[in-house]
Tab-separated table of N, CA, C and O and ligand atoms in Angstrom:
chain	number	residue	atom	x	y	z
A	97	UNK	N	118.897	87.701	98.319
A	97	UNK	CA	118.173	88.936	98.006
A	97	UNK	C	118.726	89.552	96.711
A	97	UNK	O	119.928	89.795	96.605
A	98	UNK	N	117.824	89.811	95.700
A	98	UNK	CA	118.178	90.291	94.627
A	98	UNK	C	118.616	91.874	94.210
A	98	UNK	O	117.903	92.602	94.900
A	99	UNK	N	119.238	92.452	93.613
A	99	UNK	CA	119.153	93.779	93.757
A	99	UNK	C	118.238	94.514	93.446
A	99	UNK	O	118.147	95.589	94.040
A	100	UNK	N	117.135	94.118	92.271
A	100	UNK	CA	116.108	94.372	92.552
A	100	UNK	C	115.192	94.663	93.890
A	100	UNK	O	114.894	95.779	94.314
A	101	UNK	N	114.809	93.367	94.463
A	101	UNK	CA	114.599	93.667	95.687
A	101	UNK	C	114.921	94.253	96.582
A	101	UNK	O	114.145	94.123	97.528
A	102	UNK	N	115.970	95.046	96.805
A	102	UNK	CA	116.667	96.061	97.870
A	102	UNK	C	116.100	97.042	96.935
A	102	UNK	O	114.960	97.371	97.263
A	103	UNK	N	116.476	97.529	96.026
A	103	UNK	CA	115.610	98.628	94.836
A	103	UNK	C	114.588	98.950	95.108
A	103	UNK	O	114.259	100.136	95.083
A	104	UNK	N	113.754	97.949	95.461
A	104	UNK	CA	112.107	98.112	95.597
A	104	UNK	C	111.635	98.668	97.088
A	104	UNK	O	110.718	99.450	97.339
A	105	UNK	N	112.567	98.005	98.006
A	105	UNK	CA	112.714	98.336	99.219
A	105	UNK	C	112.827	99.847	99.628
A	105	UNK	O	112.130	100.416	100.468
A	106	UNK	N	113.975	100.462	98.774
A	106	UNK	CA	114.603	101.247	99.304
A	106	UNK	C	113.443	102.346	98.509
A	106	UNK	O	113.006	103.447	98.844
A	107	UNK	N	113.274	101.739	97.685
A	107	UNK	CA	111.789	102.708	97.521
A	107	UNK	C	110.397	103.072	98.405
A	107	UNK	O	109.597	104.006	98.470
A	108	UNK	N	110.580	101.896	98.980
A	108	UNK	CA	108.826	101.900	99.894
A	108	UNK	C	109.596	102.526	100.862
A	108	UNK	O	108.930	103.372	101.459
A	109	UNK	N	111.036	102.417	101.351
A	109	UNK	CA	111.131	102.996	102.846
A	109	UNK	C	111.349	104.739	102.411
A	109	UNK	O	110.932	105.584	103.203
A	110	UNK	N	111.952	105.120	101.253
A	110	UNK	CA	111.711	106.694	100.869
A	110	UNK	C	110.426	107.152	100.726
A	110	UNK	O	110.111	108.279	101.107
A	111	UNK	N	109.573	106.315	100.162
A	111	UNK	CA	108.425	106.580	99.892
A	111	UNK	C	107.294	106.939	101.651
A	111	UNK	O	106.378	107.701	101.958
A	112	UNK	N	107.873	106.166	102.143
A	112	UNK	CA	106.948	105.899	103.720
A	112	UNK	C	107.764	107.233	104.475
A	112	UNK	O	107.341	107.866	105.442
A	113	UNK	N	109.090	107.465	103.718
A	113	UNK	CA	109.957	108.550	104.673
A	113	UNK	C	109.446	109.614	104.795
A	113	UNK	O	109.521	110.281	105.827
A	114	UNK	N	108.704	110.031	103.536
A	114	UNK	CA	108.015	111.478	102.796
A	114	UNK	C	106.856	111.089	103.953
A	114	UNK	O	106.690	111.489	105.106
A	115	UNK	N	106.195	110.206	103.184
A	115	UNK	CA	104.920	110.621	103.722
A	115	UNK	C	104.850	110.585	105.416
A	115	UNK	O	103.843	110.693	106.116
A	116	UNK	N	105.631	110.481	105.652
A	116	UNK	CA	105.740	110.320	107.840
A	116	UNK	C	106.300	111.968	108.239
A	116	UNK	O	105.739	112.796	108.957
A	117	UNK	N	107.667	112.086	107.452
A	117	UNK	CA	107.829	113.604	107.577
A	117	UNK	C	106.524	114.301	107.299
A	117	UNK	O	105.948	114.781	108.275
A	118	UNK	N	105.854	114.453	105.851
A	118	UNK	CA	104.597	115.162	105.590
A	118	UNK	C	103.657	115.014	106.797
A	118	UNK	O	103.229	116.113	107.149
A	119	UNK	N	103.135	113.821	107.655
A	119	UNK	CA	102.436	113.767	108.419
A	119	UNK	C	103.281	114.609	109.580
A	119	UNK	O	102.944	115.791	109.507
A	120	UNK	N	103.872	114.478	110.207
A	120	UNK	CA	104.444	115.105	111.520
A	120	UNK	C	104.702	116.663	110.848
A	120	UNK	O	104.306	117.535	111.621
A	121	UNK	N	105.189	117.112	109.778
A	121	UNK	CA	105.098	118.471	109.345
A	121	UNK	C	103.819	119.399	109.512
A	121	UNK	O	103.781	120.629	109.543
A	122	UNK	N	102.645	118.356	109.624
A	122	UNK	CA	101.586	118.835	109.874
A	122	UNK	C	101.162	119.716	111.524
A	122	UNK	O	100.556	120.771	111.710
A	123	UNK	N	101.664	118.930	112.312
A	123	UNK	CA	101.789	119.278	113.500
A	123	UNK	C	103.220	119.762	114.815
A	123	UNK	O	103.195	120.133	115.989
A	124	UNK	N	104.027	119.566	114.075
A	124	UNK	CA	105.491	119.515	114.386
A	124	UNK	C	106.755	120.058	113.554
A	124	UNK	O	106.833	119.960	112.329
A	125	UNK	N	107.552	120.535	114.220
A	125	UNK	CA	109.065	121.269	113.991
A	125	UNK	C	110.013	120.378	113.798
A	125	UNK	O	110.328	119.697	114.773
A	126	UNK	N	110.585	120.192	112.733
A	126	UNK	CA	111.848	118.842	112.789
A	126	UNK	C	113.044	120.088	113.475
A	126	UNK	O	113.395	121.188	113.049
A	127	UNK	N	113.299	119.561	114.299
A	127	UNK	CA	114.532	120.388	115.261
A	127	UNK	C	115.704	119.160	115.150
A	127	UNK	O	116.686	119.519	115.800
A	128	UNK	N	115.875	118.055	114.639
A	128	UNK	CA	117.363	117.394	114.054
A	128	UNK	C	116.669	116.319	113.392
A	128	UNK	O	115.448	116.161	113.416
A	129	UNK	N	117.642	115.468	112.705
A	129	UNK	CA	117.625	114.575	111.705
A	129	UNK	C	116.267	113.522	112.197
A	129	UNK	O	115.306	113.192	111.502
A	130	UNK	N	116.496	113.230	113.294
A	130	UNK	CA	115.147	111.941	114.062
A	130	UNK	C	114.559	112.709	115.232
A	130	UNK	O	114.175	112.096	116.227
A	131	UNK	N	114.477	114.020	115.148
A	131	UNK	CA	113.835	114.518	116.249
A	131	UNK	C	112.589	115.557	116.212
A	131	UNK	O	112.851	116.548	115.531
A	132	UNK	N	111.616	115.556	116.645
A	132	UNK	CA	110.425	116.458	116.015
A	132	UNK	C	109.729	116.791	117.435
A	132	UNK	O	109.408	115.974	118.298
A	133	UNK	N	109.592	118.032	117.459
A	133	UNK	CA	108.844	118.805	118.363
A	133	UNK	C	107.353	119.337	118.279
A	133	UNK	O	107.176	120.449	117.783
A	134	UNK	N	106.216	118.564	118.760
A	134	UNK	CA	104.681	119.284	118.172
A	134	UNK	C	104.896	120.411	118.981
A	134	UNK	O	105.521	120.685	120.006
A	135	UNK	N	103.908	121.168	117.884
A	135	UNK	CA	104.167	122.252	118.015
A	135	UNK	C	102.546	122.550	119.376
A	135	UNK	O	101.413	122.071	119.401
A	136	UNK	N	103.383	123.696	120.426
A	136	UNK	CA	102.236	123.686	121.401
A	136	UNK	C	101.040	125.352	120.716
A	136	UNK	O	101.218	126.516	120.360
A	137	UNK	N	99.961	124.427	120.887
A	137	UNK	CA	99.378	125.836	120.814
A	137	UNK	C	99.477	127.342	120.517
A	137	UNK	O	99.138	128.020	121.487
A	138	UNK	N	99.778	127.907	119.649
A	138	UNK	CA	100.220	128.909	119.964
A	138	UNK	C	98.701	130.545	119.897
A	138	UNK	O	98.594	131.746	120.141
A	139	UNK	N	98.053	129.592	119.490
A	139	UNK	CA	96.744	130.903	119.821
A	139	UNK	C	96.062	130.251	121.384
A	139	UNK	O	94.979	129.668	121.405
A	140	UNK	N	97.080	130.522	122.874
A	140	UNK	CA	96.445	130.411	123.846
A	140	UNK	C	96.418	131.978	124.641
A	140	UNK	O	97.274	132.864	124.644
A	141	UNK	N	95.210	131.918	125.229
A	141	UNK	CA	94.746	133.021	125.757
A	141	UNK	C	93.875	132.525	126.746
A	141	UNK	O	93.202	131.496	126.822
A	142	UNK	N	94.099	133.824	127.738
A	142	UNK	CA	93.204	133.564	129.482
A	142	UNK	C	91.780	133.913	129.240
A	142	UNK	O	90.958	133.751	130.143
A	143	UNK	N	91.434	134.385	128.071
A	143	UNK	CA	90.292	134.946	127.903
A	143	UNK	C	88.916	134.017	128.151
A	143	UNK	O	87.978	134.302	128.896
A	144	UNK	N	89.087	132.652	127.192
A	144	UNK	CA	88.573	131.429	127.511
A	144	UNK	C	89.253	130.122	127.515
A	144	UNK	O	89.918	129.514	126.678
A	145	UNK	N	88.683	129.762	129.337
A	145	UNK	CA	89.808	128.514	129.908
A	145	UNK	C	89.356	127.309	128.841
A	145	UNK	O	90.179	126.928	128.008
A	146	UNK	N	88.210	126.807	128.887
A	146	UNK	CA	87.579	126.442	127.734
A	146	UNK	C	88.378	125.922	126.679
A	146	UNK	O	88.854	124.787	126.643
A	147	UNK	N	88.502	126.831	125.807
A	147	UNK	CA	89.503	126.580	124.408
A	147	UNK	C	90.894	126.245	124.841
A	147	UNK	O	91.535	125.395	124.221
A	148	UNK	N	91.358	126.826	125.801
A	148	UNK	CA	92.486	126.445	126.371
A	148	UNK	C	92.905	125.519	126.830
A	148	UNK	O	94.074	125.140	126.899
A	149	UNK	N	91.733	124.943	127.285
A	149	UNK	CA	92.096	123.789	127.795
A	149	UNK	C	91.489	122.466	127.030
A	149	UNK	O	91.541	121.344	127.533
A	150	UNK	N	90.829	122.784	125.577
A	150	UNK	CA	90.856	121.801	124.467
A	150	UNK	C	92.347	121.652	123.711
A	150	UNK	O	92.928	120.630	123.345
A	151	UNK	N	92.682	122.840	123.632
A	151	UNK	CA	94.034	123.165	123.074
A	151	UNK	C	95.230	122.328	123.833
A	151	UNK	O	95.608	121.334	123.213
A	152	UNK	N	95.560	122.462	124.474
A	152	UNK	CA	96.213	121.522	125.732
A	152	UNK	C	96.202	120.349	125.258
A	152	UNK	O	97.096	119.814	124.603
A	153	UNK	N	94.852	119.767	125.678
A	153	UNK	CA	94.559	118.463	125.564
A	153	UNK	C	94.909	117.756	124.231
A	153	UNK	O	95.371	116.627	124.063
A	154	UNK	N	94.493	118.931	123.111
A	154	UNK	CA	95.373	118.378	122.007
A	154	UNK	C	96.466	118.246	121.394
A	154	UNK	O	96.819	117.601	120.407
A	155	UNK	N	97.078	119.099	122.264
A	155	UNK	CA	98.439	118.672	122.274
A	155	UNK	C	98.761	117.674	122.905
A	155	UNK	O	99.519	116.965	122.245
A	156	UNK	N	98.461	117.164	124.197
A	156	UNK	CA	98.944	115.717	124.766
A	156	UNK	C	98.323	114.583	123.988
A	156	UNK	O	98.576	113.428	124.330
A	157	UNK	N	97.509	114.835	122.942
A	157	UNK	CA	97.102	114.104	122.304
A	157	UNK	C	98.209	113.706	121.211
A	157	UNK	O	98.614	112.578	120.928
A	158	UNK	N	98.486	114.624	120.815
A	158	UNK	CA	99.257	115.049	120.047
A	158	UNK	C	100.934	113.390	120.361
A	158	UNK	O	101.116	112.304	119.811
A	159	UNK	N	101.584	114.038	121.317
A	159	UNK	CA	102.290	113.687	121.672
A	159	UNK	C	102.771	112.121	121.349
A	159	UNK	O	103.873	111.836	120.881
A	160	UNK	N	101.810	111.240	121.664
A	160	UNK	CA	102.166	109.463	121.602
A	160	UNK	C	102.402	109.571	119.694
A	160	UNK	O	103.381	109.027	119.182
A	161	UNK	N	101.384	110.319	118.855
A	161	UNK	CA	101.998	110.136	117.567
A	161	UNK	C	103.000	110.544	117.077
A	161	UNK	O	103.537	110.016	116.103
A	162	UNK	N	103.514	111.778	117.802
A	162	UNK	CA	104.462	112.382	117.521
A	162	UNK	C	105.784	111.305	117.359
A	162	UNK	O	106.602	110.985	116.497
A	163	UNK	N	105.362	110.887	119.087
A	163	UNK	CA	106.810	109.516	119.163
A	163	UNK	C	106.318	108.549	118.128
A	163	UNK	O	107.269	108.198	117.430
A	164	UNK	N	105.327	108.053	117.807
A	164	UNK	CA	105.493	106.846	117.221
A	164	UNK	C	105.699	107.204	115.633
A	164	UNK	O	106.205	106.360	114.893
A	165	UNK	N	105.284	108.501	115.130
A	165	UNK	CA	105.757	108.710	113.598
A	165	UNK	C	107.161	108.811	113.877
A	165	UNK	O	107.816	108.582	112.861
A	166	UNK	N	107.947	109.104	115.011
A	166	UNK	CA	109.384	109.615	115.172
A	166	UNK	C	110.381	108.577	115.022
A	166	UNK	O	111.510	108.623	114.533
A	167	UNK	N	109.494	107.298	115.733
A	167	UNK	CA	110.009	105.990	116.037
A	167	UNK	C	110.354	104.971	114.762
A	167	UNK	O	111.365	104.301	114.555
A	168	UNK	N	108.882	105.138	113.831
A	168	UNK	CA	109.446	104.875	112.646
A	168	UNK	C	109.897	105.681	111.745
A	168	UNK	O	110.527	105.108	110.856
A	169	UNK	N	109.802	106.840	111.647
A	169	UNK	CA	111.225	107.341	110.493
A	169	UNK	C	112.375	107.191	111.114
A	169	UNK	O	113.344	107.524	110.431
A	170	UNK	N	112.687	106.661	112.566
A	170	UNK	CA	114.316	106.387	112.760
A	170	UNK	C	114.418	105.180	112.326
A	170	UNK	O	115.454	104.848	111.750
A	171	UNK	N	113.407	104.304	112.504
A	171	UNK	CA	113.535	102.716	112.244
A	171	UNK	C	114.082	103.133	110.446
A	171	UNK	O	115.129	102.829	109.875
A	172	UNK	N	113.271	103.667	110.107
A	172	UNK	CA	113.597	104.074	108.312
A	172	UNK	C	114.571	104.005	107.813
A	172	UNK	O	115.076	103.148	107.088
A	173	UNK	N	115.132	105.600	108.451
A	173	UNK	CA	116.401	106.034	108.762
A	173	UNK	C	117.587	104.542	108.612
A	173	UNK	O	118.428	104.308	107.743
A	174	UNK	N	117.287	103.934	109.564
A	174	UNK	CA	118.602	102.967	110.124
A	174	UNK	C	118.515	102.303	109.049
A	174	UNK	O	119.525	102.433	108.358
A	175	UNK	N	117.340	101.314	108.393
A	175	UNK	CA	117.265	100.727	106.871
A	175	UNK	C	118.112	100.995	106.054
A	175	UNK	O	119.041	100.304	105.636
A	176	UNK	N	117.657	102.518	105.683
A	176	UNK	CA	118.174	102.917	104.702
A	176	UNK	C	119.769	102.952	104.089
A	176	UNK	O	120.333	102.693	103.026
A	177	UNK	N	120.305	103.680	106.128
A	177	UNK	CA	122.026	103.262	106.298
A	177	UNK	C	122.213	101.891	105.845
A	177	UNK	O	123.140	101.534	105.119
A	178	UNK	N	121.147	101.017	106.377
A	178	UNK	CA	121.623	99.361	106.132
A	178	UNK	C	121.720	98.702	104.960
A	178	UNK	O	122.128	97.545	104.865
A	179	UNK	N	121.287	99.533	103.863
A	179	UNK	CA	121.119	99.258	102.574
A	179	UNK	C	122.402	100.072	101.689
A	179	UNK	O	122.603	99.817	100.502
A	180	UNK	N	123.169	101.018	102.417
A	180	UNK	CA	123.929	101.801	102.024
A	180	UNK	C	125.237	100.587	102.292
A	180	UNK	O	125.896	99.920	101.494
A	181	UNK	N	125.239	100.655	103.511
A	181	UNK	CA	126.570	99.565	103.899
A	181	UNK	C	126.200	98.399	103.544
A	181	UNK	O	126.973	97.667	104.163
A	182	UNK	N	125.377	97.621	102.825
A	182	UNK	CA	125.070	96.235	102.217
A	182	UNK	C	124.136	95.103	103.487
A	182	UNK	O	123.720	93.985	103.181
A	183	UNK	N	124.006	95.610	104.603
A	183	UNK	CA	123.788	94.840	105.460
A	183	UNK	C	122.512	94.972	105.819
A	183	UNK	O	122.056	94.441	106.831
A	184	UNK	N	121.848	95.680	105.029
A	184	UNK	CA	119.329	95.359	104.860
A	184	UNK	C	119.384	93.531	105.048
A	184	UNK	O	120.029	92.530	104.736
A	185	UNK	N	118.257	93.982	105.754
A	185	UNK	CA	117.513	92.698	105.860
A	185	UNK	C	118.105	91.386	106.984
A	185	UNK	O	117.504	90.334	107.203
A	186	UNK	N	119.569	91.850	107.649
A	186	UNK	CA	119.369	91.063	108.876
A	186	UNK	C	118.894	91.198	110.533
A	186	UNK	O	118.738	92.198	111.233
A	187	UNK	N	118.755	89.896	110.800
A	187	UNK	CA	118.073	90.425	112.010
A	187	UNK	C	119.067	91.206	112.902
A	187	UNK	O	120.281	91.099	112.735
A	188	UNK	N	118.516	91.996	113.857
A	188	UNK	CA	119.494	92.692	114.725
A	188	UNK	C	119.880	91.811	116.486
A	188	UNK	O	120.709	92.206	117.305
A	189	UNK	N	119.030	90.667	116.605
A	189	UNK	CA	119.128	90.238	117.283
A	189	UNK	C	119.966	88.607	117.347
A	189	UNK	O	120.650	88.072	118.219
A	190	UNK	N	119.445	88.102	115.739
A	190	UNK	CA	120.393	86.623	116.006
A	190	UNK	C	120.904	86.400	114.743
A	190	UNK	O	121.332	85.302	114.386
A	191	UNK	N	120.870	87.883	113.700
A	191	UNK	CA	122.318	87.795	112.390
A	191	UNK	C	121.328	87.426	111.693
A	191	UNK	O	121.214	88.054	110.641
A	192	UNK	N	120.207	86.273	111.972
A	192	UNK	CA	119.713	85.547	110.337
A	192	UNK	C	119.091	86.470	109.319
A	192	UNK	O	118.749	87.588	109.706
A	193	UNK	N	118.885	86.084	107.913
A	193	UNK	CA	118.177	87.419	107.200
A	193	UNK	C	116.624	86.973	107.347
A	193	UNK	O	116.056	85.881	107.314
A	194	UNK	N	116.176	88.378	107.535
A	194	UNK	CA	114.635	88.356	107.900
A	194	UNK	C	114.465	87.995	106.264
A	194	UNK	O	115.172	88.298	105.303
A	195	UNK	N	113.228	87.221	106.363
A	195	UNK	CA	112.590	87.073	104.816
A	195	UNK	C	111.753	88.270	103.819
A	195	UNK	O	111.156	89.341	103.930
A	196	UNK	N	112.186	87.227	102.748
A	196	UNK	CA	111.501	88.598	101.868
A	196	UNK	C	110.152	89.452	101.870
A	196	UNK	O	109.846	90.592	101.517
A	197	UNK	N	109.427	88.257	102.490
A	197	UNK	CA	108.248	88.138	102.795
A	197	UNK	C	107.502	89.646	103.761
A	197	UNK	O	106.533	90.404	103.725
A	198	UNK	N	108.937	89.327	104.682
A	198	UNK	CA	108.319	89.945	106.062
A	198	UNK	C	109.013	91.832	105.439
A	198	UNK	O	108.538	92.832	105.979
A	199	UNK	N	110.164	91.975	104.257
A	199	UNK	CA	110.985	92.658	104.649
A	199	UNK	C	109.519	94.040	103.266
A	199	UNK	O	109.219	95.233	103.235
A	200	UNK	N	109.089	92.558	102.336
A	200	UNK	CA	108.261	93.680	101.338
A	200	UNK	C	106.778	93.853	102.591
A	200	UNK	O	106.021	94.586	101.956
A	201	UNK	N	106.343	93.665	103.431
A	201	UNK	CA	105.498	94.080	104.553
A	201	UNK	C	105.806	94.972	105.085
A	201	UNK	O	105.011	95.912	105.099
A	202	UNK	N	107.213	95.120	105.833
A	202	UNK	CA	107.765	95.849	106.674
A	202	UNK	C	108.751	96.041	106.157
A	202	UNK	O	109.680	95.429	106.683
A	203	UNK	N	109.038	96.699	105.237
A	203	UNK	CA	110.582	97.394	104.646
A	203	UNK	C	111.648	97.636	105.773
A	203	UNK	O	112.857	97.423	105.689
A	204	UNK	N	110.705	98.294	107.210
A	204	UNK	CA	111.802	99.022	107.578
A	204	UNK	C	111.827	97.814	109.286
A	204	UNK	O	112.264	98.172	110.380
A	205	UNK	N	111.321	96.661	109.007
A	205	UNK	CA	112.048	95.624	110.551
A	205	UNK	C	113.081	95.395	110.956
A	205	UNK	O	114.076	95.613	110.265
A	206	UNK	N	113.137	95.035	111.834
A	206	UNK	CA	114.449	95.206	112.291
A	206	UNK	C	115.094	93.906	113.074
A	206	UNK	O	116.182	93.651	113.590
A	207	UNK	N	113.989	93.302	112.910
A	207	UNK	CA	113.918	91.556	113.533
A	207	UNK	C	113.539	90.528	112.869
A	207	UNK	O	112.628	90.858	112.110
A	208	UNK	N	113.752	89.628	112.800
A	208	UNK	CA	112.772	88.504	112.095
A	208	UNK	C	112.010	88.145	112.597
A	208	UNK	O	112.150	88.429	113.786
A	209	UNK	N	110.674	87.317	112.315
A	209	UNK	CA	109.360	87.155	113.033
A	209	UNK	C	109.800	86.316	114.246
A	209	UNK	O	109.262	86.591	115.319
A	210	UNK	N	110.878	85.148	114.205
A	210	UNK	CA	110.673	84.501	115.746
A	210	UNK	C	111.989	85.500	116.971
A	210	UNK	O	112.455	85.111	118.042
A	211	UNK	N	112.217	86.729	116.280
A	211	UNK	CA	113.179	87.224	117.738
A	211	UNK	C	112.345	88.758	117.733
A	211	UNK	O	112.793	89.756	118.297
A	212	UNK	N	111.028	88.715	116.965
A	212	UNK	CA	109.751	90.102	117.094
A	212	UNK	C	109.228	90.084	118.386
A	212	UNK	O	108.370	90.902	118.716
B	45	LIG	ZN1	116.228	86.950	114.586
């Protein structure tokens, strides 16, 4: 792996970092470094169950993206450390280095395609 290539890397995974924070900022409170809270409703009222209970619903809607934007900015996150301590791009399961292939696709994997 060239240093270039970690360069380029460490760009798409800052670049994907922004824009995942920006997305979850939209709907959610970063309350610690990998942790984000959507935010519940806060114009609810007994007045109409109705809206209230669209409101709700969009919040549990809410929820599975919440985890999965959360899931990858930690995956990010860990990259990024891994590129700090020299050790981007191996697998976490059997040491080998994932390819370049898979790593400019998925900047931020964490496996190589046969232990995915
Ligand atoms: Zn592997």
């Amino acid at each position: 792996m060239t240093p270039e290539f970690l360069n380029q890397r460490k760009e798409d995974l800052l670049r994907e970092k922004e824009e995942i924070e920006k997305e979850l900022s939209s709907f959610a409170n970063k309350t610690s470094e990998n942790n984000w809270e959507t935010n519940f409703p806060h114009n609810m009222n007994n007045s109409n169950e109705d809206e209230d209970t669209d409101e709700v619903e969009e919040y549990e809607n809410l929820l599975p993206v919440e985890r999965s934007l959360e899931e990858r900015l930690m995956n990010i996150n860990i990259a990024l450390e891994k590129i700090e301590k020299g050790s981007y791009g191996k697998c976490d399961k059997c040491g080998k280095e994932i390819s370049e292939e898979r790593l400019t696709a998925i900047p931020e994997a964490k496996n190589c395609i046969e232990c995915n």
